[in-house]
mmCIF file of C-alpha atoms and ligand atoms in Angstrom:
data_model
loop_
_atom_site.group_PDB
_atom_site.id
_atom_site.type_symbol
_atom_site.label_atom_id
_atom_site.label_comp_id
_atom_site.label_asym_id
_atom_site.label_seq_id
_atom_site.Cartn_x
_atom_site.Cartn_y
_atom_site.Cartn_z
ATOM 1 C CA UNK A 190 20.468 -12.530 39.176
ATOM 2 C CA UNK A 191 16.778 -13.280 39.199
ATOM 3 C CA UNK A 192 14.466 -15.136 36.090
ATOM 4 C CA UNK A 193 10.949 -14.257 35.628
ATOM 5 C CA UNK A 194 8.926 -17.560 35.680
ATOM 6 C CA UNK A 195 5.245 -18.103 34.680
ATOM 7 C CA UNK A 196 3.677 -20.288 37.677
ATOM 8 C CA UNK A 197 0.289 -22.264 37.504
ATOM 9 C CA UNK A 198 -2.146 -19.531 38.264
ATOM 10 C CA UNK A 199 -1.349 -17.488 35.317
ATOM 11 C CA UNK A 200 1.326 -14.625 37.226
ATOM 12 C CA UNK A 201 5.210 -14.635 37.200
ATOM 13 C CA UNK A 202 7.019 -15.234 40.110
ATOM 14 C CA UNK A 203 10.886 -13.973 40.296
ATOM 15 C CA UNK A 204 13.251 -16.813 41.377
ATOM 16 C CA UNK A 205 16.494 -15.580 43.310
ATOM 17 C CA UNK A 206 19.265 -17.510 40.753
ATOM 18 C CA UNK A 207 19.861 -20.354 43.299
ATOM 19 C CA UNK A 208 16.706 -21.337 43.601
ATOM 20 C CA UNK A 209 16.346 -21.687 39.628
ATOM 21 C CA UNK A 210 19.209 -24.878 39.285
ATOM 22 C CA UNK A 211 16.725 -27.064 40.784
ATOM 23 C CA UNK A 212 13.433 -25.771 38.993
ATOM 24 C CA UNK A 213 11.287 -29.569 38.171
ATOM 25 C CA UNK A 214 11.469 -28.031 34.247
ATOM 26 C CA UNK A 215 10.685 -31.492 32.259
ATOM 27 C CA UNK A 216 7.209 -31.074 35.343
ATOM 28 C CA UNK A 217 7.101 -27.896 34.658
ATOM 29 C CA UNK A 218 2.835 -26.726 35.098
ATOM 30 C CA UNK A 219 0.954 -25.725 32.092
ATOM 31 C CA UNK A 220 0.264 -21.876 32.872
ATOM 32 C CA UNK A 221 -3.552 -21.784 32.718
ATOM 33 C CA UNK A 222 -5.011 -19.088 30.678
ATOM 34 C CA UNK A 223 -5.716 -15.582 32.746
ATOM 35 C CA UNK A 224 -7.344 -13.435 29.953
ATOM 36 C CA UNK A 225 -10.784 -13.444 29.003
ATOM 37 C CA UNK A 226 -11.836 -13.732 25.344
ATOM 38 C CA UNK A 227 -12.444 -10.531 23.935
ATOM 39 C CA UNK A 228 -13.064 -8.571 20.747
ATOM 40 C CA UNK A 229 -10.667 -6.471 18.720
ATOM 41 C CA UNK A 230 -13.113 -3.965 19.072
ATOM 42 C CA UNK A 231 -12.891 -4.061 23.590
ATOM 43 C CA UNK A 232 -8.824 -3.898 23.055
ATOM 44 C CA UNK A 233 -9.426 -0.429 21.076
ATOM 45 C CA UNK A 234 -7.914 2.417 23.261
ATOM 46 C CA UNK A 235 -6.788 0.121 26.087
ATOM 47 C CA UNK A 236 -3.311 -0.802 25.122
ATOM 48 C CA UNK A 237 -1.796 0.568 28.262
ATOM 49 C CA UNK A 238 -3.056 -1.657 30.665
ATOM 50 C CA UNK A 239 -3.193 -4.685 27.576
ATOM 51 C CA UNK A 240 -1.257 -8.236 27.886
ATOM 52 C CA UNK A 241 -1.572 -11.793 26.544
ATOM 53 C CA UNK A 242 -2.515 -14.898 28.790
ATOM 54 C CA UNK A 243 0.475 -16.129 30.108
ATOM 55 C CA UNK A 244 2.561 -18.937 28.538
ATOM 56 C CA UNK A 245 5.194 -21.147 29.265
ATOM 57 C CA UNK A 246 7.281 -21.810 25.888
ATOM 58 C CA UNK A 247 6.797 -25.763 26.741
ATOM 59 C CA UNK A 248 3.391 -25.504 25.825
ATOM 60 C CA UNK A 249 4.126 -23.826 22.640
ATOM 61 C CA UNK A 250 6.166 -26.800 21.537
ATOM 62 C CA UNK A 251 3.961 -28.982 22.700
ATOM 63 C CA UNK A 252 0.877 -27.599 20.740
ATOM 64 C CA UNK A 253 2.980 -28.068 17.470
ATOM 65 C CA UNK A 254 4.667 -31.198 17.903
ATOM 66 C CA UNK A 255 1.842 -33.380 19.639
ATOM 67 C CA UNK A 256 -0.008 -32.350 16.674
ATOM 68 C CA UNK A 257 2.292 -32.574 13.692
ATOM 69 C CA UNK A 258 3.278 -36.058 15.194
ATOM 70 C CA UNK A 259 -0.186 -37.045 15.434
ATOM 71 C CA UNK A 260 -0.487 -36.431 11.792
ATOM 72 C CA UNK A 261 2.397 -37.819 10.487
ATOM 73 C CA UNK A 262 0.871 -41.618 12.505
ATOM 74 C CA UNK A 263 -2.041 -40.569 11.063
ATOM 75 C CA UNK A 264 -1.082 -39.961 7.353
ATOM 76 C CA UNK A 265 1.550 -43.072 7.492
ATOM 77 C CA UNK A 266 -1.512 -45.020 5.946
ATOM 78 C CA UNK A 267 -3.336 -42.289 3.310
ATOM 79 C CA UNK A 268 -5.837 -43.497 0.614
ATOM 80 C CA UNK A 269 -4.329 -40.312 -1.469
ATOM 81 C CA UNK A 270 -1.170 -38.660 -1.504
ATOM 82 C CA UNK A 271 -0.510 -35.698 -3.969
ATOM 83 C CA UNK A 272 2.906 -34.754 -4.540
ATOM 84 C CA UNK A 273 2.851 -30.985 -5.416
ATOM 85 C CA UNK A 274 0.986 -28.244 -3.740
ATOM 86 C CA UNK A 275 0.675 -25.870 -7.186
ATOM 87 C CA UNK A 276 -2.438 -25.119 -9.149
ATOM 88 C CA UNK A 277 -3.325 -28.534 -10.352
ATOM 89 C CA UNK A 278 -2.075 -30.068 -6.907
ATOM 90 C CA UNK A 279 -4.606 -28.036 -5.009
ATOM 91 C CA UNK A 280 -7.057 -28.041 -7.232
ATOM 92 C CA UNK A 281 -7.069 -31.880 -7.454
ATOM 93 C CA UNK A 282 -7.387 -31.806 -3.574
ATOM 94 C CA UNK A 283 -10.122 -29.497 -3.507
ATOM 95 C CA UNK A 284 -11.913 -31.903 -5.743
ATOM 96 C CA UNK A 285 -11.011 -34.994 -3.805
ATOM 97 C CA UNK A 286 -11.931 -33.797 -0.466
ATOM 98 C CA UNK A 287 -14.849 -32.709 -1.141
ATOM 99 C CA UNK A 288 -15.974 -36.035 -3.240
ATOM 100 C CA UNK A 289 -14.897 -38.294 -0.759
ATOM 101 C CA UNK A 290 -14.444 -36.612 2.881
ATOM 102 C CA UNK A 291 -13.925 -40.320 4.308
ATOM 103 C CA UNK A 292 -10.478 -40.602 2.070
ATOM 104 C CA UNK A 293 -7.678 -39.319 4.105
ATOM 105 C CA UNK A 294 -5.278 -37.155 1.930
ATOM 106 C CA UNK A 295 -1.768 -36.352 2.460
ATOM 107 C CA UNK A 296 -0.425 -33.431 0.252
ATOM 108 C CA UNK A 297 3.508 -33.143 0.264
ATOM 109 C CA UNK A 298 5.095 -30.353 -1.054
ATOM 110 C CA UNK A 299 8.815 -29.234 -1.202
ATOM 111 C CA UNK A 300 8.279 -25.666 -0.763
ATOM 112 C CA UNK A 301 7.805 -24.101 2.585
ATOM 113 C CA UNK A 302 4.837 -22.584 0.651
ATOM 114 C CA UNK A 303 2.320 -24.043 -1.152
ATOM 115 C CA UNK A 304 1.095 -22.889 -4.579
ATOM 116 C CA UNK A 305 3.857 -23.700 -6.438
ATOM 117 C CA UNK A 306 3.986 -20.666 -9.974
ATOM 118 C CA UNK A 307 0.535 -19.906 -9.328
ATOM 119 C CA UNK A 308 1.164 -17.023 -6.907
ATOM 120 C CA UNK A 309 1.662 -14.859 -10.209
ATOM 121 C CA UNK A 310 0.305 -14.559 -13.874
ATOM 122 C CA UNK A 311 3.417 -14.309 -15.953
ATOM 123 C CA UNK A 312 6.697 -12.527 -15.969
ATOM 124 C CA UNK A 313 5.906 -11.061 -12.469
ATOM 125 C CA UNK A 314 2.749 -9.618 -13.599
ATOM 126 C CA UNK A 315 -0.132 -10.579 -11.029
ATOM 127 C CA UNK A 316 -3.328 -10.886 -13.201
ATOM 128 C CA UNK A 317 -4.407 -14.347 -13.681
ATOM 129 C CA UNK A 318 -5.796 -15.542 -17.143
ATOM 130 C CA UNK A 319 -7.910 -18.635 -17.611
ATOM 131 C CA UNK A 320 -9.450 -19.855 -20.195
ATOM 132 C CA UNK A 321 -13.229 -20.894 -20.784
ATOM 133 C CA UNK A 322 -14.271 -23.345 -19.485
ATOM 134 C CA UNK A 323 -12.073 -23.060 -16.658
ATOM 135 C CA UNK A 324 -13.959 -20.167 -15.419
ATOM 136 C CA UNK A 325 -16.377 -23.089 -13.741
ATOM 137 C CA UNK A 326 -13.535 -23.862 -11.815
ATOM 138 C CA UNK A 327 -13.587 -20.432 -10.083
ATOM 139 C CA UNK A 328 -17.556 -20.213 -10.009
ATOM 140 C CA UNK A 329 -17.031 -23.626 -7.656
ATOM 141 C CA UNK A 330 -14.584 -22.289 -5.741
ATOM 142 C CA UNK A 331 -15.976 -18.465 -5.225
ATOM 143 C CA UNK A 332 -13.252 -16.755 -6.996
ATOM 144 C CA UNK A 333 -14.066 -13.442 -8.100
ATOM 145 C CA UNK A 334 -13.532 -12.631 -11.803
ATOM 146 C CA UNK A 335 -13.433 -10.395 -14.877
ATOM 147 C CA UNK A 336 -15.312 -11.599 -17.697
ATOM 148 C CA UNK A 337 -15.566 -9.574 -20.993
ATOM 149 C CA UNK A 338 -18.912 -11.465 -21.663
ATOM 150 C CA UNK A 339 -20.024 -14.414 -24.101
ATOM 151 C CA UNK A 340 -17.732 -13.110 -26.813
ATOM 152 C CA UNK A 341 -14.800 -13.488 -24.615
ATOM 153 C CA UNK A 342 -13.349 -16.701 -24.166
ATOM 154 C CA UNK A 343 -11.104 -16.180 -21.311
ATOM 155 C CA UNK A 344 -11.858 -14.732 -17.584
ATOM 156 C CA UNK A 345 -8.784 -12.758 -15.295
ATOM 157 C CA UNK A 346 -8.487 -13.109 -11.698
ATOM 158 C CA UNK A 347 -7.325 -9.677 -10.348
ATOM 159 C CA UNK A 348 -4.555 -11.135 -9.043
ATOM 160 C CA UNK A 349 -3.482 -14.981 -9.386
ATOM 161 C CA UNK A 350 -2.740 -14.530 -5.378
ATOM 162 C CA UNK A 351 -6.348 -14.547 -5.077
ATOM 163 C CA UNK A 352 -7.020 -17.752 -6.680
ATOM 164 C CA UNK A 353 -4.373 -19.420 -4.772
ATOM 165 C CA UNK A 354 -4.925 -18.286 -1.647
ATOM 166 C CA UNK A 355 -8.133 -19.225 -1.607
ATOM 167 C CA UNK A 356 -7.935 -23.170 -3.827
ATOM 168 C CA UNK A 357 -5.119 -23.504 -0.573
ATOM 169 C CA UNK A 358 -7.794 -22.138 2.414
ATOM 170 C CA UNK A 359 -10.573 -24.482 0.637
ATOM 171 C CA UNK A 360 -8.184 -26.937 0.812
ATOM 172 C CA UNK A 361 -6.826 -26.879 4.095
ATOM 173 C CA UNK A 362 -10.175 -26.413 5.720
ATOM 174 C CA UNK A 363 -11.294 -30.200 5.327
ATOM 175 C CA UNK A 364 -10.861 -32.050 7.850
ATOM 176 C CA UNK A 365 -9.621 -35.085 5.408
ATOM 177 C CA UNK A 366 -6.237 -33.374 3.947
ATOM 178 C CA UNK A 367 -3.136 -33.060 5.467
ATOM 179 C CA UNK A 368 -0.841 -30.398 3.879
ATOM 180 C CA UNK A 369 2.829 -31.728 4.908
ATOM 181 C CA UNK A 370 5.079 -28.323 3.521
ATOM 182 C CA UNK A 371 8.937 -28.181 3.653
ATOM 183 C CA UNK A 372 8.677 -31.765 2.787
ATOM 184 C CA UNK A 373 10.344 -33.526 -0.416
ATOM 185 C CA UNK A 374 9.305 -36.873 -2.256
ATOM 186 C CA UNK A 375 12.674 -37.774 -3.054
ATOM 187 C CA UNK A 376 11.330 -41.408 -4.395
ATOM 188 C CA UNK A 377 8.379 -44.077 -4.628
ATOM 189 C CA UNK A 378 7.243 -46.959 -2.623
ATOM 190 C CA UNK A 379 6.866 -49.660 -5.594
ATOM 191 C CA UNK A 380 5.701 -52.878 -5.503
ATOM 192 C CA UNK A 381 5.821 -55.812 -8.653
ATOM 193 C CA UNK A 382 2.949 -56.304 -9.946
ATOM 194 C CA UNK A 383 3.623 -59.914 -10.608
ATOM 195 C CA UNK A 384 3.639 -59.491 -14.373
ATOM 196 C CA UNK A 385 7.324 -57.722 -14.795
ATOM 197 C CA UNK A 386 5.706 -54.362 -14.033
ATOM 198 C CA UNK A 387 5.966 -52.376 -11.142
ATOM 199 C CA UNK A 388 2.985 -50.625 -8.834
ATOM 200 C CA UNK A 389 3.359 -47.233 -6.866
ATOM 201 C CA UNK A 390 2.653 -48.228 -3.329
ATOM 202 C CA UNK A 391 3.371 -44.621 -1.737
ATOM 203 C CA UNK A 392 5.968 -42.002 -1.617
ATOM 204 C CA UNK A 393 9.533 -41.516 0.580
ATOM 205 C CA UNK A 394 9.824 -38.687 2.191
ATOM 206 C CA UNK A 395 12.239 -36.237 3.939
ATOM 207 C CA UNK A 396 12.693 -32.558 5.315
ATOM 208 C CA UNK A 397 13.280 -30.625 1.651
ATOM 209 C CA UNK A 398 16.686 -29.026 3.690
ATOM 210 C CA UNK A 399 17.537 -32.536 4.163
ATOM 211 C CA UNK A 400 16.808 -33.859 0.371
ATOM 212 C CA UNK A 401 19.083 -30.578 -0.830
ATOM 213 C CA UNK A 402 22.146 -31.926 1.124
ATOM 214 C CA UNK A 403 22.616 -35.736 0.691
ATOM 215 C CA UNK A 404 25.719 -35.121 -1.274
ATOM 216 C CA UNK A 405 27.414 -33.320 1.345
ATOM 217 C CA UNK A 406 26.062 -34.783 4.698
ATOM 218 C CA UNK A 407 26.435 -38.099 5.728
ATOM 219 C CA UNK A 408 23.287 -40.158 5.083
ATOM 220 C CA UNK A 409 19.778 -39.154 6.532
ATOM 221 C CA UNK A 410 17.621 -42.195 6.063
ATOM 222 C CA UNK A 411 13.498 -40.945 4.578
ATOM 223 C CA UNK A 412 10.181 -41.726 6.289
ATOM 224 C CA UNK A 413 7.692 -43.242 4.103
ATOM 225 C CA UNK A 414 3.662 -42.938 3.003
ATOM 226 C CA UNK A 415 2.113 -45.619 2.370
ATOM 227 C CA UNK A 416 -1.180 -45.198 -0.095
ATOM 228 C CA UNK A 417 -2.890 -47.099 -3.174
ATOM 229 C CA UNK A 418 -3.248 -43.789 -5.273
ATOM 230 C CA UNK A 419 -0.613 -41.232 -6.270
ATOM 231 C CA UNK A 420 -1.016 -38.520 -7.638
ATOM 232 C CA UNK A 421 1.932 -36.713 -8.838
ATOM 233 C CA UNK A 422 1.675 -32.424 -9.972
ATOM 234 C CA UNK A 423 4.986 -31.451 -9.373
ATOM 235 C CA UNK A 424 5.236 -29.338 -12.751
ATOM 236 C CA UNK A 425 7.664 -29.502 -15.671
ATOM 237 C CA UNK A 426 11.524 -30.224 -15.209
ATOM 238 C CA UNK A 427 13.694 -28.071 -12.641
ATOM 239 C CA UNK A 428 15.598 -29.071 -9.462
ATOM 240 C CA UNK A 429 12.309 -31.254 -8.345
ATOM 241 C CA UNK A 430 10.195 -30.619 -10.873
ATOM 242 C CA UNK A 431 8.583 -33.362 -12.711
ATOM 243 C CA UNK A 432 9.980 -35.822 -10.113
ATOM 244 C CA UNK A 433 7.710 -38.876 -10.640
ATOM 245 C CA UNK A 434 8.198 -38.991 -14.261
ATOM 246 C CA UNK A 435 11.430 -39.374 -14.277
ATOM 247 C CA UNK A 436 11.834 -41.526 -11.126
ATOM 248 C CA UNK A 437 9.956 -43.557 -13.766
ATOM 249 C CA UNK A 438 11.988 -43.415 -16.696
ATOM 250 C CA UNK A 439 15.323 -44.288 -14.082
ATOM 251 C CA UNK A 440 13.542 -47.089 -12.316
ATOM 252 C CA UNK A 441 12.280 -48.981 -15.724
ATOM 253 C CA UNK A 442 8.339 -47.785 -15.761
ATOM 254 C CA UNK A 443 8.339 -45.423 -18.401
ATOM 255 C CA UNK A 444 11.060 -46.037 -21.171
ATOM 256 C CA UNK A 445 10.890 -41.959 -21.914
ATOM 257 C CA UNK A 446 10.412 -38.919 -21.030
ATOM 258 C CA UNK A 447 9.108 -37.101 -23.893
ATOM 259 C CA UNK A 448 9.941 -33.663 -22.944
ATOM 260 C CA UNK A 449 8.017 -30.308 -22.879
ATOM 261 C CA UNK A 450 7.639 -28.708 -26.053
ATOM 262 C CA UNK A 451 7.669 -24.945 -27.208
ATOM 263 C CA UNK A 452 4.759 -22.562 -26.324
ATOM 264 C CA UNK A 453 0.982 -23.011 -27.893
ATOM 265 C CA UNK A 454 -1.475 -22.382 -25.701
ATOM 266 C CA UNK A 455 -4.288 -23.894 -27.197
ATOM 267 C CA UNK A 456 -2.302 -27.237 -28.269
ATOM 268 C CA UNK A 457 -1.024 -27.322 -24.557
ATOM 269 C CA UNK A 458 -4.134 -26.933 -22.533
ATOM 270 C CA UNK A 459 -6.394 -29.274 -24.385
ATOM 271 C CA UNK A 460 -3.465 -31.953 -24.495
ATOM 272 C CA UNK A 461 -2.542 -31.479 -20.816
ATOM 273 C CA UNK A 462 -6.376 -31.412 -19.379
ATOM 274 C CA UNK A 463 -7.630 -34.751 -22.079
ATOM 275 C CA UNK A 464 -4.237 -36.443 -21.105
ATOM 276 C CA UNK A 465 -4.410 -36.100 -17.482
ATOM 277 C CA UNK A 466 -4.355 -40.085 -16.494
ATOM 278 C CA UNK A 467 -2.490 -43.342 -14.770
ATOM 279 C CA UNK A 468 0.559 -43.566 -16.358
ATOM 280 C CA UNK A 469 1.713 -46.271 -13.990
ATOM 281 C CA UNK A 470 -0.532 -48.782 -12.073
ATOM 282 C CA UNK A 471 -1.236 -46.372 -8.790
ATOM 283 C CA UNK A 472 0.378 -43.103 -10.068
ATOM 284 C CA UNK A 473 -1.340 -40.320 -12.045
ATOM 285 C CA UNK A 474 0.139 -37.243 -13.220
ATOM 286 C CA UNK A 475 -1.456 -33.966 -14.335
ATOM 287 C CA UNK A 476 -0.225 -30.696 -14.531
ATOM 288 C CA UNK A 477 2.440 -29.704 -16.395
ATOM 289 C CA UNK A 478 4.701 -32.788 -15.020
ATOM 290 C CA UNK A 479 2.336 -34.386 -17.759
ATOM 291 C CA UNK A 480 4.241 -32.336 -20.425
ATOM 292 C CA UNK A 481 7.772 -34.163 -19.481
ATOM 293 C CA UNK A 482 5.278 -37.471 -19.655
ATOM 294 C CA UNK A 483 4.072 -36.675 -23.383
ATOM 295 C CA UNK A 484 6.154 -34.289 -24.578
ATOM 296 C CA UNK A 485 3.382 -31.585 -24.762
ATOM 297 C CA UNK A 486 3.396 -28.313 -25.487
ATOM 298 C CA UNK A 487 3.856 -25.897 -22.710
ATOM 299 C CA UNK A 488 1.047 -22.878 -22.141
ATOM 300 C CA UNK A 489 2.798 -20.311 -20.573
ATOM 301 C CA UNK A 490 0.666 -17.520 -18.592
ATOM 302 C CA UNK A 491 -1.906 -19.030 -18.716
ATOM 303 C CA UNK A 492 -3.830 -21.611 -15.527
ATOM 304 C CA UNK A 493 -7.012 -23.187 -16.711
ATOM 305 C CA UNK A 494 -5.229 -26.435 -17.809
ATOM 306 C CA UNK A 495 -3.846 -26.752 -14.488
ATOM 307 C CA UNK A 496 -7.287 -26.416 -12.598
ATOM 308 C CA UNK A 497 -9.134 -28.417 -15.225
ATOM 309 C CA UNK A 498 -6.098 -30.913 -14.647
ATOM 310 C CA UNK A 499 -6.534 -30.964 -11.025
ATOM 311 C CA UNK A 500 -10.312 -31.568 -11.527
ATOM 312 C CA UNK A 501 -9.506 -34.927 -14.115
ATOM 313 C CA UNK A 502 -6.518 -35.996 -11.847
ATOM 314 C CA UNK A 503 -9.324 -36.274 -8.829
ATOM 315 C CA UNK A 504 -11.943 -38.288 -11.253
ATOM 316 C CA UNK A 505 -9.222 -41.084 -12.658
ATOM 317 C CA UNK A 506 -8.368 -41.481 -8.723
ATOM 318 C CA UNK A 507 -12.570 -41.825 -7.887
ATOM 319 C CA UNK A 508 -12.386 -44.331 -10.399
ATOM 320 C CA UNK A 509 -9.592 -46.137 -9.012
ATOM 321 C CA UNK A 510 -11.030 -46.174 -5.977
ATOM 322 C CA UNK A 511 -14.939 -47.608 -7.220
ATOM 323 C CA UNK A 512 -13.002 -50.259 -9.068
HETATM 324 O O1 48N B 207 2.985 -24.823 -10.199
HETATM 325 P P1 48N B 207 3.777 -26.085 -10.282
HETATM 326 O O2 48N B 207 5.165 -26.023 -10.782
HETATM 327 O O3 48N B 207 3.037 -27.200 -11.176
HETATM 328 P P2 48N B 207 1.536 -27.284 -11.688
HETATM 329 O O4 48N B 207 1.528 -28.356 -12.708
HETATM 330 O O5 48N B 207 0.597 -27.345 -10.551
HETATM 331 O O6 48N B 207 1.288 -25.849 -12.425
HETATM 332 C C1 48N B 207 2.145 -25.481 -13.460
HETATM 333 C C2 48N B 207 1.944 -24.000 -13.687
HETATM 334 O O7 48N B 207 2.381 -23.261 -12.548
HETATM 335 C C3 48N B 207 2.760 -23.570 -14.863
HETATM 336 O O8 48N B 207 3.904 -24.005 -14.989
HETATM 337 C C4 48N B 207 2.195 -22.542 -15.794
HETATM 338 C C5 48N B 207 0.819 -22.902 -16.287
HETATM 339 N N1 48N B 207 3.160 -22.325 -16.848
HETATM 340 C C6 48N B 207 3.265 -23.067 -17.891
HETATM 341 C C7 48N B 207 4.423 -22.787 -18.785
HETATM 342 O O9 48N B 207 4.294 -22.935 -20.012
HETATM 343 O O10 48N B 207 5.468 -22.352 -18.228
HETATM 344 O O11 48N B 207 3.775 -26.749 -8.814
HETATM 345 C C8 48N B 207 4.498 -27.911 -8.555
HETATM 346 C C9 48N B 207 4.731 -27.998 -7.072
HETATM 347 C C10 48N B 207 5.685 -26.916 -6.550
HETATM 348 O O12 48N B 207 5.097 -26.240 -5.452
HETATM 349 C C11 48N B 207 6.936 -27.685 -6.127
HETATM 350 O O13 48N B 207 7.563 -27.148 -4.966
HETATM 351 C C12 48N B 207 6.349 -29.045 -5.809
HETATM 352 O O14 48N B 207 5.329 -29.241 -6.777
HETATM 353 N N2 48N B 207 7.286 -30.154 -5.984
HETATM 354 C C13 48N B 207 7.467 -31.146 -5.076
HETATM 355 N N3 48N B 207 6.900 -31.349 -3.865
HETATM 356 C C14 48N B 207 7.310 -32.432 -3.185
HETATM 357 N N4 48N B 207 8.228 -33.317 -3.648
HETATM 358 C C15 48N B 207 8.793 -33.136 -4.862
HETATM 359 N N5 48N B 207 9.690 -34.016 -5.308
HETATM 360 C C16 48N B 207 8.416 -32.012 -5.627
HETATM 361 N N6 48N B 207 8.775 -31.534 -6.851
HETATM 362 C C17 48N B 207 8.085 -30.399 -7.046
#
């Protein structure tokens, strides 16, 4: 039997079985890169002879890890978390990082992706509506977008994919954010704030897989965040929705929830955008976690709220921060 193995110089050298119980794997040489950079356009026509550098899988593992763990010492200490990578997550990021690129911001959300119902526009349909003024939104973030003209008072994105996908690559381009994905907040960090009350002092974390099982594995402990400013978008009630509202209500800081109410769009969007605020001392919510909060209407298919939200969410946390 005889194993392929990638040496230091870049070719693969076959090892006669014997040889391979003794192989120094945990020294095992970083292959060193044997292809030259070249353009899609110089691989055209020459797949027969083509082939990737070589690689040994170590260095694969350590590219992710070294960096993921780097981050995670890193983010232990944010100025920001968000909890809730959808629309008004993102956008509230967007807004952040680009106000304040010497804030570090950690981003947890449950999902392995991010975007939370904003990958659609309703009912599985793809077009995206929002609402004037939301259409600013957009403009800022170089969205592209129908618009009927003065006399219309709403703009569609082609396809609500498009607004996503791009509030997420704005995002994740600054240097400042840290998107941690397939990652729950399955509680607070609190703190008293010497009058009765209680402060939000950061969230507890763990793998989402993880936070699905506690009731039928034995115990897995959380890692923590610490930060001064939540801000909490994880949309209205389901199996983690609206999380930090009622951690709230079950911990003492909010005697309520006041529950989402039926569908009117232009009740709902006002009320969600002009309510967007600290409902705790260190925690705001926006979004439509804010309609469990206030008992709001709900919008439906509909996303300027959530954008204008996002935008709010950012300036109560600026102010926060300046006071
Ligand atoms: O998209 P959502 O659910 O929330 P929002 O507020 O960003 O946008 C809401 C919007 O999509 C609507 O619901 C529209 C406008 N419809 C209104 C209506 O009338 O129906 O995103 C929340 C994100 C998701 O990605 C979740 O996975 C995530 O938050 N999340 C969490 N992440 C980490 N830890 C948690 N505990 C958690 N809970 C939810």
């Amino acid at each position: 039997m005889h194993f392929q193995e990638p040496s230091s110089n870049g070719h693969t050298v076959t090892l006669p079985a014997s040889k391979v119980a003794n192989l120094p794997h945990a020294t095992a040489v970083p292959v060193k890169g044997a292809t030259k950079t070249q353009s899609i356009e110089e691989m055209a026509g020459k797949w027969s002879d083509f082939s990737f550098a070589p690689i040994r899988e170590s260095q694969v593992s350590r590219a992710m890890t070294r960096r993921y763990f780097t981050d995670l010492d890193s983010y232990a200490e944010s100025d920001i978390v968000i909890v809730g990578a959808g629309s008004c997550g993102l956008s509230s990021a967007y807004c952040l990082a680009k106000a304040r690129p010497d804030l570090k911001i950690a981003i947890v959300e449950a999902g392995v992706a991010p975007g939370g119902g904003a990958w659609l526009g309703g009912q599985l349909f793809s077009a995206m509506v929002m609402r004037k003024p939301a259409d600013a939104f957009l403009r800022e973030l170089g969205v592209p977008y129908e618009d009927d003209g003065a006399e219309s008072n709403f703009v569609v994105v082609k396809h609500a994919a498009l607004f996503t996908s791009t509030v997420l690559s704005k995002v994740l381009q600054f240097p400042n954010v840290k998107l941690f994905n397939a990652t729950a907040v399955e509680d607070l960090i609190t703190r008293t704030d010497g009058n009765g009350g209680i402060r939000i002092a950061g969230v507890v974390t763990n793998w989402t897989l993880v936070s699905m099982h506690h009731d039928d594995q034995s115990c897995m402990d959380p890692n923590t965040i610490n930060a001064p400013i939540i801000i909490s978008t994880t949309g209205h009630d389901g199996p983690f929705g609206a999380f930090s509202a009622k951690r709230l209500v079950s911990m003492g800081g909010l005697p309520a929830l006041g529950g989402m109410r039926g569908l009117d769009m232009n009740t709902a969007e006002d009320a969600i955008v002009k309510g967007t605020r600290e409902i705790a001392p260190g925690l705001i919510i926006g979004g439509m976690e804010l309609s469990e909060v206030d008992g709001a209407n709900r919008m439906g298919p509909t996303f300027g709220a959530m954008a204008l939200s996002g935008v709010k969410a950012a300036e109560e946390a600026l102010k926060l921060f300046e006071t």
